[in-house]
Amino acid sequence: MKEIEILVIGGGPAGLCAAAAAAELGAHVLVLERDSKPGGQLVKQTHKFFGSKKQYAGDRGIHIGDFLLEQVTESPLVEVWADTTALGIYEDGVVTAEKDNQHLKIKPARIIAATGASEKALMFPNNDLPGIYGAGAVQTLMNVAGVVPGKRVLMVGAGNIGLIVSYQLLQAGVEVAAIIEGAPTIGGYLVHASKVRRAGVPIMTSFTVKEAYGKETLEGAIVCQLDEKWQPIPGTEQDIKADVMCLAVGLSPLTELLWQADCKMKYVGELSGHVPVRSRFMETTRQGLYVAGDVSGVEEASAAMVEGRLAGVSAALSLGYGKDVGCKMQADAMEELKELRSGPTGEKTMQGLWKLTGKEGAIC
């Protein structure tokens, strides 16, 4: 049985920032990461970030991930276990994990769950044909493994992920036949949409996949237009030839461990699914269990990093570390989140937080 003050489950941007912040206040931290290299989504994000310098604006995701990992590994108070999967959080506070084909037990004083999110699928005939991927999987193939997924791609979804991955496919020499989007407007930033449009890629709003086809692998898809009630309009079908289809239709918080830990959960559509009810300091209804990042509601990586810092500081403060400086760090993080969520891009998140925790939660 390994005992530790703070256990961080998930070594993505939220988890790494949580570990660094807790260690800065003097707490001993163990980070569990199921992949071979911590960094989460950052390890495949070659685009530059927006925001302010506090959220590494102007830096590419891959470089931000390396910087966060360096911060953590250089701290004598932080231990990182890669290739390790958390299996359960039990009533007695024990967390079990699998590492090197061994079943391990960990007894932390505090837990921070930063498990992220998984890609959503889309239902249509033949959606299991080889060649149909989640957009994140395609991004991993290209930017981590150095493998192009095919020759001609149909992208489904015009949010930031769909737009960014489309541009990265073009950079890799892959033809993007079209981007289709079920909503009447593009969900991603205009700067990303403008880049793919300048490259000659059409963005078709109010369109969805009617069916995919192919003998052994994907050969193409029939798409059709949607009316204002999201119903297919007969006679609007188009045949788009493609050997790859990318589904960029959203993410779902990975909350299995939180359900098992008996945290109070609530479905909030604006936050992309069932999320844990938590305080403005990121503590769930199970005392001593904190959350950060997409597991608490899907947002951009910049918000995940700030939430991670807030959760890490809050957990360390609850153990008696860094009272004066920690309270200021909490206040700074909450103000930073408020800034990130201001304006039109953060309106959806603010609405979700209002539904989840009330006025106080929406402010933070």
Short mmCIF file of C-alpha atoms in Angstrom, two decimals:
data_model
loop_
_atom_site.label_atom_id
_atom_site.label_comp_id
_atom_site.label_asym_id
_atom_site.label_seq_id
_atom_site.Cartn_x
_atom_site.Cartn_y
_atom_site.Cartn_z
CA MET A 1 0.00 0.00 0.00
CA LYS A 2 1.47 3.32 -1.09
CA GLU A 3 0.48 6.33 0.99
CA ILE A 4 0.55 9.83 -0.49
CA GLU A 5 -0.84 13.23 0.43
CA ILE A 6 -2.40 14.08 -2.94
CA LEU A 7 -3.15 11.65 -5.75
CA VAL A 8 -3.79 13.16 -9.19
CA ILE A 9 -5.57 10.81 -11.61
CA GLY A 10 -4.78 11.94 -15.13
CA GLY A 11 -1.62 13.58 -16.45
CA GLY A 12 -3.17 15.94 -18.99
CA PRO A 13 -3.05 19.75 -18.78
CA ALA A 14 -5.41 19.86 -15.77
CA GLY A 15 -3.64 17.09 -13.89
CA LEU A 16 -0.14 18.42 -14.47
CA CYS A 17 -1.14 21.94 -13.40
CA ALA A 18 -2.85 20.52 -10.29
CA ALA A 19 0.28 18.59 -9.34
CA ALA A 20 2.57 21.57 -9.89
CA ALA A 21 0.38 23.93 -7.86
CA ALA A 22 -0.01 21.51 -4.93
CA ALA A 23 3.73 20.83 -4.86
CA GLU A 24 4.45 24.57 -4.97
CA LEU A 25 2.64 24.85 -1.64
CA GLY A 26 4.62 21.94 -0.18
CA ALA A 27 2.34 18.91 -0.65
CA HIS A 28 3.63 15.53 -1.80
CA VAL A 29 1.91 14.43 -5.03
CA LEU A 30 1.60 11.25 -7.09
CA VAL A 31 0.33 11.53 -10.69
CA LEU A 32 -1.16 8.53 -12.50
CA GLU A 33 -1.15 8.68 -16.32
CA ARG A 34 -2.41 5.80 -18.46
CA ASP A 35 -0.36 6.78 -21.54
CA SER A 36 3.39 6.43 -21.85
CA LYS A 37 3.90 10.20 -21.89
CA PRO A 38 1.89 12.67 -19.79
CA GLY A 39 0.40 15.71 -21.49
CA GLY A 40 -3.04 14.49 -22.50
CA GLN A 41 -4.39 16.20 -25.61
CA LEU A 42 -1.43 18.58 -25.67
CA VAL A 43 0.93 15.90 -27.02
CA LYS A 44 -0.83 16.06 -30.42
CA GLN A 45 -1.80 19.73 -30.60
CA THR A 46 0.58 21.43 -33.02
CA HIS A 47 -1.48 24.63 -33.33
CA LYS A 48 -0.81 27.82 -31.37
CA PHE A 49 -2.98 28.70 -28.39
CA PHE A 50 -5.09 31.83 -27.98
CA GLY A 51 -5.80 33.75 -24.78
CA SER A 52 -3.22 35.53 -22.66
CA LYS A 53 0.38 34.84 -21.70
CA LYS A 54 -0.91 33.23 -18.50
CA GLN A 55 -2.44 30.50 -20.69
CA TYR A 56 0.65 30.29 -22.94
CA ALA A 57 -0.88 32.24 -25.84
CA GLY A 58 1.29 31.98 -28.94
CA ASP A 59 2.82 28.65 -27.89
CA ARG A 60 1.96 25.35 -29.55
CA GLY A 61 0.20 22.69 -27.52
CA ILE A 62 3.06 20.20 -27.86
CA HIS A 63 5.46 22.74 -26.35
CA ILE A 64 3.05 23.64 -23.55
CA GLY A 65 2.77 19.95 -22.66
CA ASP A 66 6.55 19.61 -22.49
CA PHE A 67 6.80 22.70 -20.29
CA LEU A 68 4.13 21.49 -17.85
CA LEU A 69 5.73 18.04 -17.66
CA GLU A 70 9.13 19.62 -17.01
CA GLN A 71 7.65 21.67 -14.16
CA VAL A 72 6.28 18.54 -12.53
CA THR A 73 9.23 16.21 -13.03
CA GLU A 74 11.70 18.79 -11.71
CA SER A 75 9.85 19.01 -8.40
CA PRO A 76 11.19 16.68 -5.69
CA LEU A 77 7.67 16.54 -4.24
CA VAL A 78 6.02 15.03 -7.35
CA GLU A 79 6.18 11.44 -8.55
CA VAL A 80 4.75 10.47 -11.94
CA TRP A 81 3.64 6.96 -12.85
CA ALA A 82 3.14 6.64 -16.60
CA ASP A 83 1.47 3.62 -18.25
CA THR A 84 -0.74 3.38 -15.17
CA THR A 85 -4.52 3.09 -15.17
CA ALA A 86 -6.65 3.97 -12.15
CA LEU A 87 -9.23 1.23 -11.61
CA GLY A 88 -11.37 2.36 -8.70
CA ILE A 89 -11.95 4.73 -5.79
CA TYR A 90 -13.39 2.87 -2.81
CA GLU A 91 -15.36 3.73 0.33
CA ASP A 92 -12.30 3.45 2.59
CA GLY A 93 -10.39 5.96 0.44
CA VAL A 94 -8.18 3.38 -1.24
CA VAL A 95 -7.51 3.82 -4.95
CA THR A 96 -6.51 0.80 -7.02
CA ALA A 97 -4.44 0.96 -10.20
CA GLU A 98 -2.81 -1.29 -12.77
CA LYS A 99 0.87 -0.77 -13.63
CA ASP A 100 3.29 -3.21 -15.27
CA ASN A 101 0.65 -5.96 -15.02
CA GLN A 102 0.48 -5.47 -11.26
CA HIS A 103 -2.56 -4.53 -9.18
CA LEU A 104 -1.56 -1.70 -6.84
CA LYS A 105 -3.24 -0.02 -3.87
CA ILE A 106 -2.78 3.67 -3.04
CA LYS A 107 -4.04 5.48 0.07
CA PRO A 108 -4.15 9.25 -0.59
CA ALA A 109 -5.26 11.92 1.84
CA ARG A 110 -6.75 13.88 -1.07
CA ILE A 111 -7.67 12.95 -4.66
CA ILE A 112 -7.84 15.13 -7.76
CA ALA A 113 -9.64 13.49 -10.70
CA ALA A 114 -8.48 14.97 -14.00
CA THR A 115 -9.49 12.13 -16.29
CA GLY A 116 -10.54 14.28 -19.25
CA ALA A 117 -13.13 13.32 -21.85
CA SER A 118 -13.77 10.84 -24.65
CA GLU A 119 -14.96 11.46 -28.20
CA LYS A 120 -18.65 11.19 -29.00
CA ALA A 121 -19.89 9.05 -31.88
CA LEU A 122 -22.65 9.67 -34.42
CA MET A 123 -25.37 7.19 -35.35
CA PHE A 124 -25.93 6.44 -39.05
CA PRO A 125 -25.97 3.29 -41.21
CA ASN A 126 -22.51 1.71 -41.66
CA ASN A 127 -20.88 3.94 -39.04
CA ASP A 128 -18.62 0.98 -38.15
CA LEU A 129 -16.85 0.82 -41.51
CA PRO A 130 -13.04 0.90 -41.35
CA GLY A 131 -11.94 4.43 -42.19
CA ILE A 132 -14.37 6.17 -39.83
CA TYR A 133 -12.48 7.76 -36.93
CA GLY A 134 -12.89 10.23 -34.17
CA ALA A 135 -11.09 13.45 -35.13
CA GLY A 136 -8.86 13.14 -32.06
CA ALA A 137 -7.77 9.69 -33.19
CA VAL A 138 -6.79 11.09 -36.58
CA GLN A 139 -4.86 13.86 -34.85
CA THR A 140 -2.99 11.24 -32.82
CA LEU A 141 -2.20 9.21 -35.94
CA MET A 142 -0.74 12.23 -37.74
CA ASN A 143 0.91 14.28 -35.03
CA VAL A 144 2.12 11.52 -32.71
CA ALA A 145 2.59 8.44 -34.91
CA GLY A 146 3.37 10.32 -38.14
CA VAL A 147 0.80 8.33 -40.15
CA VAL A 148 -1.73 9.87 -42.55
CA PRO A 149 -5.16 8.19 -42.22
CA GLY A 150 -5.97 8.18 -45.94
CA LYS A 151 -6.13 10.25 -49.10
CA ARG A 152 -9.48 12.07 -49.01
CA VAL A 153 -11.35 13.04 -45.84
CA LEU A 154 -14.88 14.09 -44.99
CA MET A 155 -14.88 16.03 -41.71
CA VAL A 156 -18.09 15.95 -39.65
CA GLY A 157 -18.25 18.88 -37.25
CA ALA A 158 -17.15 22.52 -37.60
CA GLY A 159 -16.18 23.19 -34.01
CA ASN A 160 -12.58 24.04 -33.16
CA ILE A 161 -11.47 20.40 -33.21
CA GLY A 162 -12.99 19.75 -36.63
CA LEU A 163 -11.54 22.94 -38.10
CA ILE A 164 -8.07 22.51 -36.59
CA VAL A 165 -7.75 18.84 -37.58
CA SER A 166 -8.94 19.68 -41.10
CA TYR A 167 -6.16 22.23 -41.46
CA GLN A 168 -3.60 19.78 -40.06
CA LEU A 169 -4.77 17.18 -42.59
CA LEU A 170 -4.20 19.70 -45.37
CA GLN A 171 -0.72 20.42 -44.01
CA ALA A 172 0.00 16.68 -44.15
CA GLY A 173 -0.98 16.56 -47.83
CA VAL A 174 -4.40 14.94 -47.32
CA GLU A 175 -7.34 16.24 -49.36
CA VAL A 176 -10.30 17.44 -47.30
CA ALA A 177 -13.40 16.99 -49.44
CA ALA A 178 -15.68 19.03 -47.19
CA ILE A 179 -16.57 19.92 -43.62
CA ILE A 180 -20.21 19.38 -42.72
CA GLU A 181 -21.90 20.79 -39.62
CA GLY A 182 -25.37 19.97 -38.30
CA ALA A 183 -25.86 23.37 -36.69
CA PRO A 184 -26.79 26.38 -38.84
CA THR A 185 -23.56 28.17 -37.86
CA ILE A 186 -19.91 27.24 -37.42
CA GLY A 187 -19.07 26.41 -33.81
CA GLY A 188 -15.32 27.08 -33.94
CA TYR A 189 -13.30 30.26 -34.07
CA LEU A 190 -13.51 32.27 -37.30
CA VAL A 191 -9.73 32.29 -37.67
CA HIS A 192 -9.69 28.49 -37.97
CA ALA A 193 -12.63 28.46 -40.40
CA SER A 194 -11.01 31.13 -42.56
CA LYS A 195 -7.81 29.10 -42.96
CA VAL A 196 -9.57 26.02 -44.31
CA ARG A 197 -11.87 28.08 -46.52
CA ARG A 198 -8.86 29.86 -48.05
CA ALA A 199 -7.50 26.39 -48.86
CA GLY A 200 -10.65 25.71 -50.87
CA VAL A 201 -12.45 23.45 -48.41
CA PRO A 202 -16.24 24.01 -48.36
CA ILE A 203 -17.96 24.24 -44.96
CA MET A 204 -21.55 23.04 -45.29
CA THR A 205 -23.71 24.08 -42.35
CA SER A 206 -27.08 22.45 -41.52
CA PHE A 207 -25.83 19.18 -43.04
CA THR A 208 -25.47 15.70 -41.53
CA VAL A 209 -24.46 12.19 -42.56
CA LYS A 210 -27.38 10.13 -43.87
CA GLU A 211 -25.31 6.98 -44.41
CA ALA A 212 -21.80 5.76 -45.14
CA TYR A 213 -21.02 3.16 -47.78
CA GLY A 214 -18.21 0.90 -48.90
CA LYS A 215 -17.54 -2.80 -49.51
CA GLU A 216 -14.73 -3.48 -47.05
CA THR A 217 -13.68 0.03 -46.08
CA LEU A 218 -15.22 3.47 -46.35
CA GLU A 219 -15.69 4.66 -49.93
CA GLY A 220 -17.96 7.63 -49.36
CA ALA A 221 -21.00 9.05 -47.60
CA ILE A 222 -24.42 10.40 -48.45
CA VAL A 223 -25.00 13.69 -46.66
CA CYS A 224 -28.21 15.69 -46.52
CA GLN A 225 -29.45 19.07 -45.39
CA LEU A 226 -31.36 19.60 -42.13
CA ASP A 227 -34.32 21.88 -41.48
CA GLU A 228 -34.71 24.16 -38.47
CA LYS A 229 -35.98 21.16 -36.44
CA TRP A 230 -32.89 19.12 -37.31
CA GLN A 231 -34.91 16.83 -39.61
CA PRO A 232 -33.50 15.66 -43.00
CA ILE A 233 -34.85 17.54 -46.01
CA PRO A 234 -35.78 15.08 -48.80
CA GLY A 235 -34.08 15.74 -52.11
CA THR A 236 -31.00 17.47 -50.63
CA GLU A 237 -28.78 14.38 -50.59
CA GLN A 238 -25.22 14.68 -51.87
CA ASP A 239 -22.67 11.90 -52.46
CA ILE A 240 -19.20 12.76 -51.12
CA LYS A 241 -16.41 10.35 -52.04
CA ALA A 242 -13.92 9.78 -49.23
CA ASP A 243 -11.80 6.97 -47.80
CA VAL A 244 -11.73 8.60 -44.35
CA MET A 245 -14.46 10.20 -42.26
CA CYS A 246 -13.55 12.17 -39.11
CA LEU A 247 -16.21 12.63 -36.46
CA ALA A 248 -15.65 15.86 -34.55
CA VAL A 249 -19.05 15.90 -32.87
CA GLY A 250 -18.09 16.70 -29.30
CA LEU A 251 -16.67 15.12 -26.16
CA SER A 252 -18.16 13.40 -23.12
CA PRO A 253 -16.60 13.79 -19.64
CA LEU A 254 -14.93 10.58 -18.44
CA THR A 255 -16.70 10.29 -15.10
CA GLU A 256 -16.75 6.53 -14.39
CA LEU A 257 -14.49 6.85 -11.34
CA LEU A 258 -16.66 9.65 -9.94
CA TRP A 259 -19.82 7.58 -10.28
CA GLN A 260 -18.09 4.74 -8.46
CA ALA A 261 -16.90 7.12 -5.75
CA ASP A 262 -20.57 8.07 -5.18
CA CYS A 263 -20.13 11.73 -6.10
CA LYS A 264 -23.37 13.58 -6.74
CA MET A 265 -23.73 13.90 -10.52
CA LYS A 266 -25.94 16.07 -12.68
CA TYR A 267 -26.64 16.14 -16.40
CA VAL A 268 -25.79 19.55 -17.87
CA GLY A 269 -25.92 19.72 -21.65
CA GLU A 270 -23.84 22.91 -21.80
CA LEU A 271 -21.01 21.04 -20.06
CA SER A 272 -21.34 18.06 -22.45
CA GLY A 273 -22.99 15.47 -20.22
CA HIS A 274 -23.10 14.17 -16.66
CA VAL A 275 -20.65 16.12 -14.50
CA PRO A 276 -19.92 16.14 -10.76
CA VAL A 277 -21.55 18.73 -8.55
CA ARG A 278 -18.65 20.61 -6.98
CA SER A 279 -17.81 23.72 -5.00
CA ARG A 280 -16.15 26.80 -6.46
CA PHE A 281 -12.88 25.34 -5.11
CA MET A 282 -13.43 22.21 -7.28
CA GLU A 283 -14.29 19.84 -4.39
CA THR A 284 -17.03 17.30 -5.14
CA THR A 285 -19.74 16.14 -2.75
CA ARG A 286 -17.34 13.43 -1.59
CA GLN A 287 -15.09 15.21 0.87
CA GLY A 288 -11.46 15.31 -0.17
CA LEU A 289 -12.15 14.43 -3.82
CA TYR A 290 -11.55 17.29 -6.27
CA VAL A 291 -11.99 17.55 -10.04
CA ALA A 292 -10.41 19.62 -12.81
CA GLY A 293 -10.51 19.84 -16.57
CA ASP A 294 -12.92 18.17 -18.99
CA VAL A 295 -14.16 15.66 -16.42
CA SER A 296 -15.88 18.60 -14.70
CA GLY A 297 -17.26 20.05 -17.98
CA VAL A 298 -15.73 20.17 -21.44
CA GLU A 299 -13.87 23.41 -22.26
CA GLU A 300 -10.63 24.48 -23.92
CA ALA A 301 -7.26 23.34 -22.56
CA SER A 302 -6.57 26.85 -21.23
CA ALA A 303 -9.52 26.56 -18.82
CA ALA A 304 -8.46 23.02 -17.86
CA MET A 305 -5.03 24.28 -16.83
CA VAL A 306 -6.49 27.00 -14.62
CA GLU A 307 -8.98 24.60 -13.06
CA GLY A 308 -6.08 22.26 -12.38
CA ARG A 309 -4.20 24.96 -10.52
CA LEU A 310 -7.31 25.80 -8.52
CA ALA A 311 -7.91 22.15 -7.57
CA GLY A 312 -4.26 21.60 -6.66
CA VAL A 313 -4.12 24.68 -4.45
CA SER A 314 -7.46 23.83 -2.82
CA ALA A 315 -6.35 20.27 -2.03
CA ALA A 316 -3.05 21.47 -0.58
CA LEU A 317 -4.78 24.15 1.49
CA SER A 318 -7.12 21.54 2.97
CA LEU A 319 -4.03 19.70 4.22
CA GLY A 320 -2.71 22.84 5.91
CA TYR A 321 -0.14 23.90 3.33
CA GLY A 322 0.54 27.49 2.24
CA LYS A 323 -2.43 29.18 3.87
CA ASP A 324 -1.62 32.81 3.03
CA VAL A 325 -0.14 32.37 -0.45
CA GLY A 326 -2.60 29.57 -1.25
CA CYS A 327 -5.66 31.73 -0.64
CA LYS A 328 -4.28 34.34 -3.02
CA MET A 329 -3.57 31.64 -5.62
CA GLN A 330 -7.17 30.45 -5.30
CA ALA A 331 -8.51 33.96 -5.82
CA ASP A 332 -6.21 34.55 -8.80
CA ALA A 333 -7.28 31.28 -10.45
CA MET A 334 -10.97 32.04 -10.01
CA GLU A 335 -10.50 35.50 -11.49
CA GLU A 336 -8.60 33.97 -14.41
CA LEU A 337 -11.44 31.52 -15.06
CA LYS A 338 -13.91 34.38 -14.98
CA GLU A 339 -11.89 36.21 -17.64
CA LEU A 340 -11.60 33.09 -19.81
CA ARG A 341 -15.36 32.53 -19.67
CA SER A 342 -16.34 36.10 -20.42
CA GLY A 343 -17.74 37.08 -23.79
CA PRO A 344 -19.65 35.02 -26.37
CA THR A 345 -17.25 32.03 -26.36
CA GLY A 346 -17.73 31.43 -22.66
CA GLU A 347 -21.48 32.02 -22.52
CA LYS A 348 -22.36 28.34 -22.92
CA THR A 349 -20.02 27.30 -20.11
CA MET A 350 -21.36 30.00 -17.80
CA GLN A 351 -24.92 28.83 -18.44
CA GLY A 352 -23.87 25.29 -17.61
CA LEU A 353 -22.14 26.30 -14.39
CA TRP A 354 -25.21 28.27 -13.37
CA LYS A 355 -27.33 25.14 -13.81
CA LEU A 356 -24.78 23.01 -11.96
CA THR A 357 -23.92 25.07 -8.89
CA GLY A 358 -25.93 28.26 -8.93
CA LYS A 359 -24.75 31.86 -9.09
CA GLU A 360 -21.55 31.32 -7.11
CA GLY A 361 -20.39 28.51 -9.38
CA ALA A 362 -21.14 30.53 -12.49
CA ILE A 363 -18.94 33.36 -11.25
CA CYS A 364 -15.95 31.10 -10.80
#
